[in-house]
PDB file of C-alpha atoms in Angstrom:
ATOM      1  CA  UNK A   1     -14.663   8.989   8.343  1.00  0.00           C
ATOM      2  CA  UNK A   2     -17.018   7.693   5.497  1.00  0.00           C
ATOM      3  CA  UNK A   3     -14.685   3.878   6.311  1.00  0.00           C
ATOM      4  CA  UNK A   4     -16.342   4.828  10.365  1.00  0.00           C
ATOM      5  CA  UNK A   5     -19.816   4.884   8.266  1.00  0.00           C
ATOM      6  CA  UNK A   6     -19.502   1.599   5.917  1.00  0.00           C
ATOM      7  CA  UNK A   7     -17.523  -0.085   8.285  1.00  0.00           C
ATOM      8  CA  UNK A   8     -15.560  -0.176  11.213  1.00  0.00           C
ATOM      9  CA  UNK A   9     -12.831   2.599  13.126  1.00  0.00           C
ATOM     10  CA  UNK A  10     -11.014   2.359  16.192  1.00  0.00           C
ATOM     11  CA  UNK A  11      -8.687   4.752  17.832  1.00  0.00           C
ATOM     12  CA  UNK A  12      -6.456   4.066  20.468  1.00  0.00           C
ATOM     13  CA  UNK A  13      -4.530   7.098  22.250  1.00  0.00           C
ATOM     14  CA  UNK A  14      -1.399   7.399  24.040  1.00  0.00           C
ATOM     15  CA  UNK A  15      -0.973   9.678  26.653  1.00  0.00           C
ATOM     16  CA  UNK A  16       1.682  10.985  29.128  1.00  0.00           C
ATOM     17  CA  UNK A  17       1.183   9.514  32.735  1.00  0.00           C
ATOM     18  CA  UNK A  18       2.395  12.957  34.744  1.00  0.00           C
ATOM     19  CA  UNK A  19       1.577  15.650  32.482  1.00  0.00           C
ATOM     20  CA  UNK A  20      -1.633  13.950  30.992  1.00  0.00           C
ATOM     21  CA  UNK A  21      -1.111  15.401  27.675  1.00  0.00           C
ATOM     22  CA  UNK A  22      -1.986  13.007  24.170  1.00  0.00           C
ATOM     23  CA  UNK A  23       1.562  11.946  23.175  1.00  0.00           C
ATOM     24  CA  UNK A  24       0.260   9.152  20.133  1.00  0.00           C
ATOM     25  CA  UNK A  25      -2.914   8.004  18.467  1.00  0.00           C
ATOM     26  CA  UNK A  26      -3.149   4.871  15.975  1.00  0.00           C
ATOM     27  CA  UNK A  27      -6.292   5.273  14.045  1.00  0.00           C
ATOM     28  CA  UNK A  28      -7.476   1.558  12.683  1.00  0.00           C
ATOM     29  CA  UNK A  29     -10.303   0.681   9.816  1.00  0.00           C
ATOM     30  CA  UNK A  30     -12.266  -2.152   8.715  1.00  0.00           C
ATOM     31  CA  UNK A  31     -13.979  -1.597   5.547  1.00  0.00           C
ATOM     32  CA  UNK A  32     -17.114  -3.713   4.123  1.00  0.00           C
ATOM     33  CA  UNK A  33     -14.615  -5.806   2.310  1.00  0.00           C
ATOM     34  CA  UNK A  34     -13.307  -6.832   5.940  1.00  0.00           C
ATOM     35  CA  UNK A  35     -10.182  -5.047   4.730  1.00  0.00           C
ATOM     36  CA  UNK A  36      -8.605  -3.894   7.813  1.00  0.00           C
ATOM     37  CA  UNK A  37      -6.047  -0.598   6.990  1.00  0.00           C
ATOM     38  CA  UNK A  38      -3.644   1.202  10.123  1.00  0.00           C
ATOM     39  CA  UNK A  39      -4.970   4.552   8.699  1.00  0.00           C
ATOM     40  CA  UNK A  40      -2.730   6.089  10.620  1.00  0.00           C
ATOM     41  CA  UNK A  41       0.387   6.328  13.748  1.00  0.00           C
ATOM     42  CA  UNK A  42       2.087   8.991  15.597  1.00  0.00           C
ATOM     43  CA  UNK A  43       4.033   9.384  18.558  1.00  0.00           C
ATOM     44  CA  UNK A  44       5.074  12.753  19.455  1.00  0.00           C
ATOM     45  CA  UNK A  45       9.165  12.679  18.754  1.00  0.00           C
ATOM     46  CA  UNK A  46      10.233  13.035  22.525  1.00  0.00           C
ATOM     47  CA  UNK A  47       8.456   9.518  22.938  1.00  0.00           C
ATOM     48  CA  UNK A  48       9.748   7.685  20.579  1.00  0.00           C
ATOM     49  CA  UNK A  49      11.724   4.509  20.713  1.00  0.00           C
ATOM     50  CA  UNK A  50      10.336   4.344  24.314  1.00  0.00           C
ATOM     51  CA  UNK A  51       7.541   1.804  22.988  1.00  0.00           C
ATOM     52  CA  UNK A  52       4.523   3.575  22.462  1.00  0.00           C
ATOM     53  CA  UNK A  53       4.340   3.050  18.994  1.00  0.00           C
ATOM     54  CA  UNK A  54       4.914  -0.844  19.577  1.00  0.00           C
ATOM     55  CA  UNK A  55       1.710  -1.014  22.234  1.00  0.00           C
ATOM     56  CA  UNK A  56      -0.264   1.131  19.701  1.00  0.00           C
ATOM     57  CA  UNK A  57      -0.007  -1.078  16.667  1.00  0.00           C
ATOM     58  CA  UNK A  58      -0.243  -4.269  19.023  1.00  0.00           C
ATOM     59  CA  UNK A  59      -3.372  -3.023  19.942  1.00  0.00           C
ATOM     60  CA  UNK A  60      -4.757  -1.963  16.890  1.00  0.00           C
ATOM     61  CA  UNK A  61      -3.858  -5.265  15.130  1.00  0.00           C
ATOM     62  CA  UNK A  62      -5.191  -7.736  18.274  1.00  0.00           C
ATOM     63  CA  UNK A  63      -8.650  -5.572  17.194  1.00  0.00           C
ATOM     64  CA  UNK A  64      -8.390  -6.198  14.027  1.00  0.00           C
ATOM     65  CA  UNK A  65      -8.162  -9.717  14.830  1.00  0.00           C
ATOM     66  CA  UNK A  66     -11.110  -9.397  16.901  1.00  0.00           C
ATOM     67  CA  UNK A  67     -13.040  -8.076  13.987  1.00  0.00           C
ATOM     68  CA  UNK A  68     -11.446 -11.217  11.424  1.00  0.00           C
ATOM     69  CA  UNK A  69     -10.373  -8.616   8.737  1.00  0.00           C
ATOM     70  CA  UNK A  70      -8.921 -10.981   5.543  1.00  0.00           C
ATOM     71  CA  UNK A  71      -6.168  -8.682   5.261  1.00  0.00           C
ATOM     72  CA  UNK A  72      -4.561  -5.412   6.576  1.00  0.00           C
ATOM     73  CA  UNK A  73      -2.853  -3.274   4.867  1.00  0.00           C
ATOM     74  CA  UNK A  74      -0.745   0.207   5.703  1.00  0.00           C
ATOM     75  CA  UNK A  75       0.237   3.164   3.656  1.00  0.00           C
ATOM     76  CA  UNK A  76       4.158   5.092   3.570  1.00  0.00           C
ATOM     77  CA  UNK A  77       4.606   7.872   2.039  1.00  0.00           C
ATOM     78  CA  UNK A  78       7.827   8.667   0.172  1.00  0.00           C
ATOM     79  CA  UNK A  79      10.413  10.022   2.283  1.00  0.00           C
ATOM     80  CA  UNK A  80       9.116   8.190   5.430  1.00  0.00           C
ATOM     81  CA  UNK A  81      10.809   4.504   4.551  1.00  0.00           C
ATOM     82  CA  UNK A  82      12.965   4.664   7.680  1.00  0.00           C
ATOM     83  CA  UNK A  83       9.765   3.111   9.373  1.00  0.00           C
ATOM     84  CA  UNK A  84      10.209   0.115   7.629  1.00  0.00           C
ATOM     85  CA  UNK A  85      12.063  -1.323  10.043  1.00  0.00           C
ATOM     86  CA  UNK A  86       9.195  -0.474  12.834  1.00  0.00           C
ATOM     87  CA  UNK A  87       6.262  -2.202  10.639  1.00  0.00           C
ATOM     88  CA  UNK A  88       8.789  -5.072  10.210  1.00  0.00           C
ATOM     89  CA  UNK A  89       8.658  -5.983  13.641  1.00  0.00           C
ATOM     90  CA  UNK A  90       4.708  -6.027  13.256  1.00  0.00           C
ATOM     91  CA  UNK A  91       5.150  -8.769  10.064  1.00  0.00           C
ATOM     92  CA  UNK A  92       4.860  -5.606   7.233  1.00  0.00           C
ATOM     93  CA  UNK A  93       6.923  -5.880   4.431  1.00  0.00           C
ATOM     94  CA  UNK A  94       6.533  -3.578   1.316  1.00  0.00           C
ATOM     95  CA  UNK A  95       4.519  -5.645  -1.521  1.00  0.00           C
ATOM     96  CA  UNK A  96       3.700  -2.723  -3.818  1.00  0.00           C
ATOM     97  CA  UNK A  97       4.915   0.232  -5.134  1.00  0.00           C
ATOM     98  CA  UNK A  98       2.627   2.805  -6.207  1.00  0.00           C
ATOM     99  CA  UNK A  99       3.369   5.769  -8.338  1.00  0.00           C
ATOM    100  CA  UNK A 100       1.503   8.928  -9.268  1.00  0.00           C
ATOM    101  CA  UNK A 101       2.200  11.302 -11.676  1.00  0.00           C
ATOM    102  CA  UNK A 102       2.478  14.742 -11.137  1.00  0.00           C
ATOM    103  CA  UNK A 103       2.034  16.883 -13.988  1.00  0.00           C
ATOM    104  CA  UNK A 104       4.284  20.266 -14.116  1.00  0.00           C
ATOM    105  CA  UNK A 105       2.202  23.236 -12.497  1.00  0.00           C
ATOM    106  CA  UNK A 106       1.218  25.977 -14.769  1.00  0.00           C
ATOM    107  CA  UNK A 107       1.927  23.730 -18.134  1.00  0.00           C
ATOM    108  CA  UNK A 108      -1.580  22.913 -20.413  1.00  0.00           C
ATOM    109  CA  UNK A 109      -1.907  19.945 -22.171  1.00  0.00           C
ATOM    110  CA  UNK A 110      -3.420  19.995 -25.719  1.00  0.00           C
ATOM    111  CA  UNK A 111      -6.182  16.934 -26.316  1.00  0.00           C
TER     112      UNK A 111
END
């Protein structure tokens, strides 16, 4: 929320024609930097591969355009990569790799 503040956020929802129920949300931000991030995409698992997902990002990216972000980035976390192939057919490739260290739980460091 504090991007919402600074910036700009857009949310586009999907929903189900007949039953009217929220079926897929792409949350889009534009920080002061005019960095433009998908924060975030879901589409309930009984919808998917019906192209949802494709009409949500294609939305949130033709806004971002709107807006003239310099760049726009996305986040995966590790075990998700089988959506690479979804973000590929919106021109995202992987550029970085970014790892964090997790230190063992219940182990104290001396300084």
């Amino acid at each position: 929320m504090e991007k919402s503040y600074q910036g700009a956020m857009r949310i586009d929802l999907a929903r189900d024609a007949v039953t009217k129920e929220y079926i897929g949300y792409c949350v889009t931000s534009v920080d002061p930097e005019k960095q433009g991030e998908i924060e975030s995409i879901y589409v309930d698992k009984d919808y998917r591969l019906s192209g949802i997902g494709d009409s949500l990002m294609t939305r949130a990216l033709g806004w971002l355009e709107t807006v003239t972000v310099k760049k726009t980035i996305l986040g995966v976390a590790e075990g998700n990569e089988g959506v690479f192939a979804f973000y590929r057919r919106h021109d995202f490739y992987p550029r970085v790799t970014v790892l964090m260290h997790k230190p063992e739980i219940g182990v104290e460091t001396e300084r």
